[in-house]
Coordinates of C-alpha atoms and ligand atoms in Angstrom, one line a residue:
X476 CA 0.0 0.0 0.0
X477 CA 1.1 3.6 -0.7
X478 CA 2.7 5.5 2.2
X479 CA 0.2 8.0 3.5
X480 CA -0.9 10.1 6.4
X481 CA -3.5 8.4 8.6
X482 CA -7.0 10.1 8.3
X483 CA -9.5 10.0 11.2
X484 CA -13.2 11.0 11.6
X485 CA -13.1 13.0 14.8
X486 CA -16.8 13.8 15.2
X487 CA -20.0 14.3 13.3
X488 CA -23.3 16.0 14.1
X489 CA -26.5 16.8 12.2
X490 CA -29.7 18.7 12.3
X491 CA -32.8 16.8 12.9
X492 CA -34.2 15.9 9.4
X493 CA -37.5 17.5 8.5
X494 CA -40.2 16.6 6.0
X495 CA -39.9 18.7 2.9
X496 CA -42.7 21.0 1.9
X497 CA -44.9 23.7 3.2
X498 CA -46.0 21.6 6.2
X499 CA -42.4 20.6 7.1
X500 CA -40.7 22.1 10.1
X501 CA -38.0 23.8 8.0
X502 CA -40.2 25.4 5.4
X503 CA -39.3 28.8 6.9
X504 CA -35.6 28.0 7.5
X505 CA -32.9 28.7 4.9
X506 CA -30.9 25.8 3.6
X507 CA -27.5 27.4 4.4
X508 CA -28.7 28.1 7.9
X509 CA -29.2 24.4 8.5
X510 CA -25.5 23.7 7.6
X511 CA -24.4 26.7 9.7
X512 CA -26.4 25.5 12.7
X513 CA -24.8 22.0 12.4
X514 CA -21.3 23.5 12.0
X515 CA -21.7 25.7 15.1
X516 CA -22.9 22.7 17.0
X517 CA -19.8 20.7 15.9
X518 CA -17.4 23.5 16.9
X519 CA -19.1 24.0 20.2
X520 CA -18.8 20.4 21.3
X521 CA -15.1 20.3 20.1
X522 CA -13.8 23.5 21.8
X523 CA -10.2 22.1 21.6
X524 CA -10.2 22.7 17.8
X525 CA -8.2 25.7 17.0
X526 CA -10.5 27.4 14.4
X527 CA -7.7 29.1 12.6
X528 CA -6.0 25.8 11.9
X529 CA -9.0 24.4 9.9
X530 CA -7.6 24.0 6.5
X531 CA -10.8 23.8 4.5
X532 CA -14.5 23.5 4.7
X533 CA -16.3 21.3 2.1
X534 CA -20.1 21.4 2.1
X535 CA -22.2 19.5 -0.5
X536 CA -25.6 20.1 -2.0
X537 CA -27.3 18.7 -5.1
X538 CA -29.2 21.7 -6.2
X539 CA -26.7 24.5 -5.8
X540 CA -28.7 27.6 -6.3
X541 CA -30.4 30.3 -4.2
X542 CA -29.9 29.7 -0.4
X543 CA -28.2 26.5 -1.3
X544 CA -25.7 28.0 -3.8
X545 CA -22.9 30.5 -3.5
X546 CA -20.0 28.1 -2.7
X547 CA -21.6 26.7 0.5
X548 CA -18.4 25.7 2.2
X549 CA -17.2 29.3 2.2
X550 CA -20.4 31.0 3.1
X551 CA -21.4 28.6 5.9
X552 CA -17.9 28.8 7.4
X553 CA -18.1 32.6 7.6
X554 CA -21.7 32.4 9.0
X555 CA -20.6 29.8 11.6
X556 CA -18.0 32.2 12.9
X557 CA -14.9 30.6 11.5
X558 CA -12.0 33.1 10.9
X559 CA -12.1 34.6 7.4
X560 CA -8.7 33.0 6.8
X561 CA -10.4 29.6 6.6
X562 CA -11.4 28.8 3.0
X563 CA -14.3 26.7 1.8
X564 CA -15.9 25.1 -1.3
X565 CA -18.9 23.3 -2.5
X566 CA -19.3 19.7 -3.6
X567 CA -21.8 17.8 -5.7
X568 CA -22.2 14.1 -6.2
X569 CA -26.0 14.1 -5.7
X570 CA -26.8 11.7 -2.8
X571 CA -23.2 11.1 -2.1
X572 CA -22.4 14.8 -1.7
X573 CA -21.4 14.7 2.0
X574 CA -19.6 11.4 1.5
X575 CA -17.6 13.0 -1.2
X576 CA -16.9 16.0 1.0
X577 CA -15.4 13.5 3.5
X578 CA -13.4 11.5 1.0
X579 CA -12.1 14.6 -0.8
X580 CA -10.9 16.3 2.4
X581 CA -9.6 12.9 3.5
X582 CA -7.6 12.7 0.3
X583 CA -6.1 16.1 1.0
X584 CA -5.2 15.1 4.6
X585 CA -3.7 11.8 3.4
X586 CA -1.6 13.8 0.9
X587 CA -0.4 16.0 3.7
X588 CA -2.0 19.2 2.4
X589 CA -4.5 19.5 5.2
X590 CA -4.5 18.7 8.9
X591 CA -8.0 19.6 9.9
X592 CA -11.1 19.9 7.7
X593 CA -14.9 20.2 8.1
X594 CA -16.9 18.1 5.6
X595 CA -20.6 17.8 5.3
X596 CA -23.7 18.4 3.2
X597 CA -27.1 19.9 3.2
X598 CA -30.3 19.5 1.2
X599 CA -33.4 21.4 1.6
X600 CA -35.7 19.4 -0.7
X601 CA -38.6 21.6 0.2
X602 CA -37.0 24.8 -1.1
X603 CA -35.0 22.9 -3.8
X604 CA -37.1 20.0 -5.1
X605 CA -35.2 17.2 -6.7
X606 CA -34.4 18.0 -10.3
X607 CA -35.8 21.5 -10.1
X608 CA -34.4 23.7 -12.9
X609 CA -32.3 20.8 -14.1
X610 CA -31.6 20.8 -17.8
X611 CA -30.2 17.4 -18.8
X612 CA -28.4 17.4 -22.1
X613 CA -30.8 16.2 -24.8
X614 CA -28.2 13.8 -26.0
X615 CA -28.9 11.6 -23.0
X616 CA -32.2 10.6 -24.4
X617 CA -31.7 11.3 -28.1
X618 CA -28.6 9.1 -28.3
X619 CA -30.2 6.6 -25.9
X620 CA -27.3 7.1 -23.5
X621 CA -29.9 6.4 -20.8
X622 CA -33.6 5.5 -20.9
X623 CA -36.0 8.0 -19.4
X624 CA -36.2 5.7 -16.4
X625 CA -32.7 6.5 -15.4
X626 CA -33.7 10.1 -14.6
X627 CA -36.4 9.1 -12.2
X628 CA -35.0 7.5 -9.0
X629 CA -38.3 5.6 -8.2
X630 CA -38.2 4.1 -11.7
X631 CA -34.7 2.9 -11.1
X632 CA -35.9 1.1 -8.0
X633 CA -38.7 -0.5 -10.0
X634 CA -36.1 -1.7 -12.5
X635 CA -34.2 -3.4 -9.7
X636 CA -37.4 -5.3 -8.8
X637 CA -37.7 -6.3 -12.5
X638 CA -34.2 -7.5 -12.6
X639 CA -34.3 -9.5 -9.4
X640 CA -37.8 -10.8 -9.1
X641 CA -37.0 -12.7 -5.9
X642 CA -36.6 -9.3 -4.2
X643 CA -40.3 -9.0 -3.8
X644 CA -42.5 -6.1 -2.6
X645 CA -43.2 -8.2 0.5
X646 CA -39.5 -8.4 1.3
X647 CA -39.1 -4.6 0.6
X648 CA -42.0 -3.8 2.8
X649 CA -40.7 -6.0 5.6
X650 CA -37.3 -4.4 5.4
X651 CA -38.9 -0.9 5.4
X652 CA -41.1 -1.7 8.4
X653 CA -38.1 -3.0 10.3
X654 CA -36.2 0.2 9.5
X655 CA -39.0 2.2 11.1
X656 CA -39.1 -0.1 14.2
X657 CA -35.3 -0.1 14.6
X658 CA -35.2 3.7 14.6
X659 CA -38.1 3.9 17.1
X660 CA -36.2 1.6 19.4
X661 CA -33.0 3.6 18.9
X662 CA -34.9 6.9 19.8
X663 CA -36.4 5.1 22.8
X664 CA -32.9 4.2 24.0
X665 CA -31.6 7.7 23.4
X666 CA -29.1 6.6 20.7
X667 CA -29.9 9.2 18.1
X668 CA -30.4 12.3 20.1
X669 CA -26.8 12.9 21.2
X670 CA -25.7 13.8 17.7
X671 CA -28.6 16.1 16.9
X672 CA -28.1 19.9 17.0
X673 CA -31.4 21.5 17.8
X674 CA -32.6 24.1 15.3
X675 CA -34.9 27.1 16.0
X676 CA -37.8 27.0 13.6
X677 CA -40.6 29.4 12.7
X678 CA -44.2 28.3 11.9
X679 CA -47.6 30.0 11.9
X680 CA -47.7 29.2 15.6
X681 CA -44.5 31.1 16.3
X682 CA -41.0 30.0 17.2
X683 CA -40.2 26.4 18.1
X684 CA -37.3 24.1 18.3
X685 CA -36.6 21.1 16.1
X686 CA -35.1 18.4 18.3
X687 CA -36.1 15.2 16.6
X688 CA -36.5 13.8 13.0
X689 CA -39.9 14.6 11.6
X690 CA -40.3 11.8 9.1
X691 CA -40.3 8.6 11.1
X692 CA -43.5 6.5 11.2
X693 CA -42.9 4.2 14.1
X694 CA -46.5 2.8 13.8
X695 CA -45.8 1.3 10.4
X696 CA -47.3 -2.1 9.8
X697 CA -47.1 -4.6 6.9
X698 CA -50.8 -4.2 6.4
X699 CA -50.4 -0.4 6.1
X700 CA -47.5 -0.7 3.7
X701 CA -49.3 -3.3 1.5
X702 CA -52.1 -0.8 0.8
X703 CA -50.0 2.1 -0.4
X704 CA -50.1 3.4 -4.0
X705 CA -47.2 2.7 -6.3
X706 CA -46.5 6.3 -7.5
X707 CA -43.8 5.4 -10.1
X708 CA -45.5 2.8 -12.1
X709 CA -49.0 1.3 -12.2
X710 CA -49.0 -2.0 -10.2
X711 CA -45.4 -1.4 -9.3
X712 CA -43.7 -2.4 -6.1
X713 CA -42.1 0.9 -4.9
X714 CA -44.2 3.0 -2.5
X715 CA -43.8 5.9 -0.2
X716 CA -43.5 3.3 2.6
X717 CA -40.5 1.4 1.2
X718 CA -38.7 4.5 -0.2
X719 CA -36.8 7.2 1.5
X720 CA -38.9 10.4 1.5
X721 CA -38.3 14.0 0.6
X722 CA -36.5 15.7 3.4
X723 CA -34.6 18.8 4.6
X724 CA -31.4 18.5 6.8
X725 CA -27.7 19.1 7.2
X726 CA -24.7 17.1 8.5
X727 CA -21.1 18.1 9.2
X728 CA -18.0 16.2 10.4
X729 CA -14.6 17.0 11.6
X730 CA -11.8 15.2 9.7
X731 CA -8.2 15.3 10.8
X732 CA -4.8 13.7 10.4
X733 CA -4.2 11.3 13.2
X734 CA -1.2 13.5 14.2
X735 CA -3.3 16.7 14.3
X736 CA -6.0 14.9 16.4
X737 CA -3.3 13.9 18.8
X738 CA -1.8 17.4 18.9
X739 CA -5.1 19.0 19.7
X740 CA -6.3 16.4 22.1
X741 CA -9.1 15.2 19.9
X742 CA -10.3 11.6 20.3
X743 CA -11.0 10.0 16.9
X744 CA -14.2 8.1 16.5
X745 CA -13.2 6.3 13.4
X746 CA -10.1 5.7 11.3
X747 CA -10.5 5.7 7.5
X748 CA -9.3 2.5 5.8
X749 CA -10.3 3.0 2.2
X750 CA -12.9 4.5 0.0
X751 CA -14.2 3.9 -3.6
X752 CA -16.8 5.2 -6.0
X753 CA -18.1 3.2 -8.9
X754 CA -20.4 3.6 -11.9
X755 CA -23.2 1.3 -12.9
X756 CA -26.0 1.4 -15.5
X757 CA -28.0 4.5 -14.6
X758 CA -31.3 2.6 -15.0
X759 CA -30.5 0.5 -12.0
X760 CA -28.5 3.1 -10.0
X761 CA -29.5 1.4 -6.7
X762 CA -27.0 -1.4 -7.2
X763 CA -24.1 1.1 -7.2
X764 CA -22.9 0.3 -3.7
X765 CA -22.2 -3.3 -4.8
X766 CA -19.2 -2.5 -7.1
X767 CA -18.1 0.5 -4.9
X768 CA -17.9 -1.8 -1.9
X769 CA -16.1 -4.5 -3.8
X770 CA -13.6 -1.9 -4.9
X771 CA -13.2 -0.4 -1.4
X772 CA -12.7 -3.9 0.1
X773 CA -10.1 -4.8 -2.5
X774 CA -8.2 -1.6 -1.8
X775 CA -8.3 -2.3 1.9
X776 CA -7.3 -5.9 1.4
X777 CA -10.4 -7.0 3.3
X778 CA -13.4 -9.3 2.5
X779 CA -17.0 -8.7 3.2
X780 CA -16.7 -11.2 6.1
X781 CA -14.3 -8.8 7.9
X782 CA -17.1 -6.2 8.2
X783 CA -18.9 -6.1 11.5
X784 CA -21.2 -3.2 11.0
X785 CA -22.9 -1.8 7.9
X786 CA -24.5 1.7 7.5
X787 CA -26.3 1.5 4.2
X788 CA -28.3 4.4 2.9
X789 CA -31.8 3.3 2.3
X790 CA -32.7 5.2 -0.8
X791 CA -35.1 2.4 -1.5
X792 CA -35.6 -0.9 0.3
X793 CA -35.2 -3.0 -2.8
X794 CA -31.9 -1.3 -3.5
X795 CA -30.5 -2.2 -0.1
X796 CA -31.9 -5.8 -0.5
X797 CA -29.9 -6.0 -3.8
X798 CA -26.7 -5.2 -1.9
X799 CA -27.5 -7.7 0.9
X800 CA -28.4 -10.4 -1.6
X801 CA -25.2 -9.9 -3.6
X802 CA -23.1 -10.3 -0.5
X803 CA -25.1 -13.2 1.0
X804 CA -26.3 -11.2 4.0
X805 CA -29.8 -11.8 5.4
X806 CA -32.5 -9.1 5.1
X807 CA -32.6 -8.8 8.9
X808 CA -28.9 -9.2 9.6
X809 CA -28.3 -7.4 12.9
X810 CA -25.0 -5.9 11.6
X811 CA -27.0 -3.8 9.1
X812 CA -28.4 -0.4 10.0
X813 CA -29.0 -1.4 13.7
X814 CA -30.7 1.9 14.4
X815 CA -32.8 2.1 11.2
X816 CA -32.0 4.0 8.1
X817 CA -33.1 6.6 5.6
X818 CA -36.5 5.0 5.0
X819 CA -37.4 6.0 8.6
X820 CA -35.0 8.9 9.3
X821 CA -35.2 10.6 5.9
X822 CA -32.7 11.2 3.1
X823 CA -31.9 14.9 2.5
X824 CA -29.8 13.9 -0.5
X825 CA -26.3 15.5 -0.2
X826 CA -26.3 15.4 3.6
X827 CA -26.9 11.7 4.1
X828 CA -23.4 10.3 3.7
X829 CA -22.2 11.9 7.0
X830 CA -25.4 10.8 8.7
X831 CA -24.3 7.2 8.0
X832 CA -20.9 8.0 9.5
X833 CA -22.3 9.6 12.6
X834 CA -24.3 6.4 13.3
X835 CA -21.5 4.0 12.5
X836 CA -19.2 6.0 14.8
X837 CA -21.6 5.7 17.7
X838 CA -22.0 2.0 17.1
X839 CA -18.2 1.5 17.1
X840 CA -18.2 2.9 20.6
X841 CA -20.8 0.2 21.6
X842 CA -19.0 -2.6 19.8
X843 CA -15.4 -2.9 20.7
X844 CA -15.5 -6.4 19.3
X845 CA -16.0 -5.0 15.8
X846 CA -13.0 -3.9 13.9
X847 CA -14.3 -2.7 10.6
X848 CA -17.5 -1.0 9.4
X849 CA -18.8 0.1 6.1
X850 CA -20.8 3.2 5.0
X851 CA -22.2 2.9 1.5
X852 CA -24.8 4.5 -0.6
X853 CA -26.2 4.6 -4.2
X854 CA -26.1 7.8 -6.3
X855 CA -28.3 9.1 -9.1
X856 CA -27.2 8.5 -12.7
X857 CA -25.7 5.2 -11.7
X858 CA -23.1 5.4 -9.1
X859 CA -22.2 4.0 -5.7
X860 CA -19.9 5.2 -2.9
X861 CA -18.3 3.3 -0.1
X862 CA -16.1 4.2 2.8
X863 CA -14.5 1.5 5.0
X864 CA -13.7 2.5 8.6
X865 CA -11.7 1.0 11.4
X866 CA -12.9 1.1 15.0
X867 CA -10.4 2.8 17.3
X868 CA -12.1 1.1 20.3
X869 CA -11.4 -2.3 18.8
X870 CA -10.4 -4.7 21.7
X871 CA -10.1 -7.9 19.7
X872 CA -12.6 -10.5 18.7
X873 CA -14.3 -11.0 15.3
Ligands
LIG1897 C1 -42.2 8.0 -2.9 C2 -42.6 9.5 -2.9 C3 -43.0 9.9 -4.3 C4 -43.8 9.6 -2.0 O1 -44.1 11.0 -1.9 P1 -45.4 11.5 -1.1 O2 -46.6 11.0 -1.8 O3 -45.2 13.0 -1.0 O4 -45.2 10.8 0.3 P2 -46.1 10.8 1.5 O5 -45.3 10.9 2.7 O6 -47.2 11.9 1.4 O7 -46.8 9.4 1.6 C5 -47.8 9.0 0.6 C6 -48.9 8.3 1.4 O8 -48.2 7.1 1.9 C7 -48.5 7.0 3.3 N1 -47.3 6.4 4.0 C8 -46.0 6.8 3.8 N2 -45.3 6.0 4.5 C9 -46.1 5.1 5.2 C10 -45.9 4.1 6.1 N3 -44.6 3.8 6.6 N4 -46.9 3.4 6.6 C11 -48.2 3.8 6.2 N5 -48.5 4.8 5.3 C12 -47.4 5.4 4.8 C13 -48.7 8.5 3.7 O9 -49.4 8.6 4.9 C14 -49.4 9.0 2.5 O10 -50.8 8.7 2.7 P3 -52.0 9.6 2.1 O11 -51.8 9.7 0.6 O12 -53.2 8.9 2.5 O13 -51.7 10.9 2.8 C15 -41.4 10.4 -2.4 O14 -41.2 10.2 -1.1 C16 -40.2 10.1 -3.2 O15 -40.0 10.5 -4.4 N6 -39.2 9.3 -2.6 C17 -38.0 9.0 -3.3 C18 -37.0 10.1 -3.1 C19 -35.7 9.9 -3.9 O16 -35.8 9.5 -5.1 N7 -34.6 10.1 -3.3 C20 -33.3 9.9 -4.0 C21 -33.0 8.5 -3.9 S1 -31.7 8.1 -5.0

């Protein structure tokens, strides 16, 4: 392996995730303010961090316009009170935006260019609906580079059902219901709350405080899911119940070289082992995490059996099932999303990658017998992203 500087994930926080739209809790909150809030929260709980030593701030968003444009890393850094000497930039890899903020700053740390960086993402899907104002090059369809299905994420999930008929709607619904129930149990046990930064919100009733995710439906049942419409295709299998929803939220993390973490007295929560992105046919974008995980495992010299915990983004239940099926992992394997996933929590596109890392980092603390964990997600237009992490609390065992 190439000689490189060790990269660690020191800490990560997020805003509670809201439901997008006029009735959602963040309807009157700016997108950039969500990222600013999260960043202030991260800095407040890591007071040892010398702010003037932060080398860069990378913040992702998919729709980079209006209050979600203007080079978010720079604007949010200034608004969060970082010295003006700290630079910043914006990132876009759609759903893997925050994950790419992490891997890009990690690359700079590994190269020795940076010591400390803030990496995260935001998506306010209420103010910036998916695909709004997008202008895909007409060649995509005219030259049949992709079918129209490739541009509609729900249709790509239907296509995975088509391709793998044994991944039935019943299995997808059961997976989705379990995600809801696991999240409810995690909230009950106070696992989620410690990493949430409350956000002041304004509604017709006046000021309030967002302290919990807004989208979860803990009362979900198989009967309830069975009766839902299939919005993407008549008699389809993908429903609002077995998909992630439309959400608003922001995440941020503090990345560092192991040496800088030591110098500033910061206790790393995870050590980065490897990462990889991969492309797949855009029509079945949801299988993207399969090749990206294979690639990341190969680069790390590990096999899937070495992985003790998985945080997989649940864009759609069927798409997670295709990953589990490929690697021979049971639908209800306890190593997978133990505290639920995006189907329950929500998926504000470019922010979700760091949400996976926040949860994996907490689980590492609880599982010193686990050495390696994976965060992985699918990405629109046919991509997957995977980061493999090592548990600094590892005490031996499997
Ligand atoms: C699937 C999707 C179109 C649904 O949007 P929506 O219709 O606004 O969703 P809603 O939350 O209003 O749910 C629709 C209905 O299902 C019901 N429902 C949703 N989840 C449910 C659950 N777990 N149990 C029971 N009912 C549920 C709602 O109550 C609602 O019922 P109603 O019509 O009687 O009010 C939308 O969430 C979507 O596009 N998701 C995918 C997002 C995406 O592509 N992300 C990128 C991934 S790569």
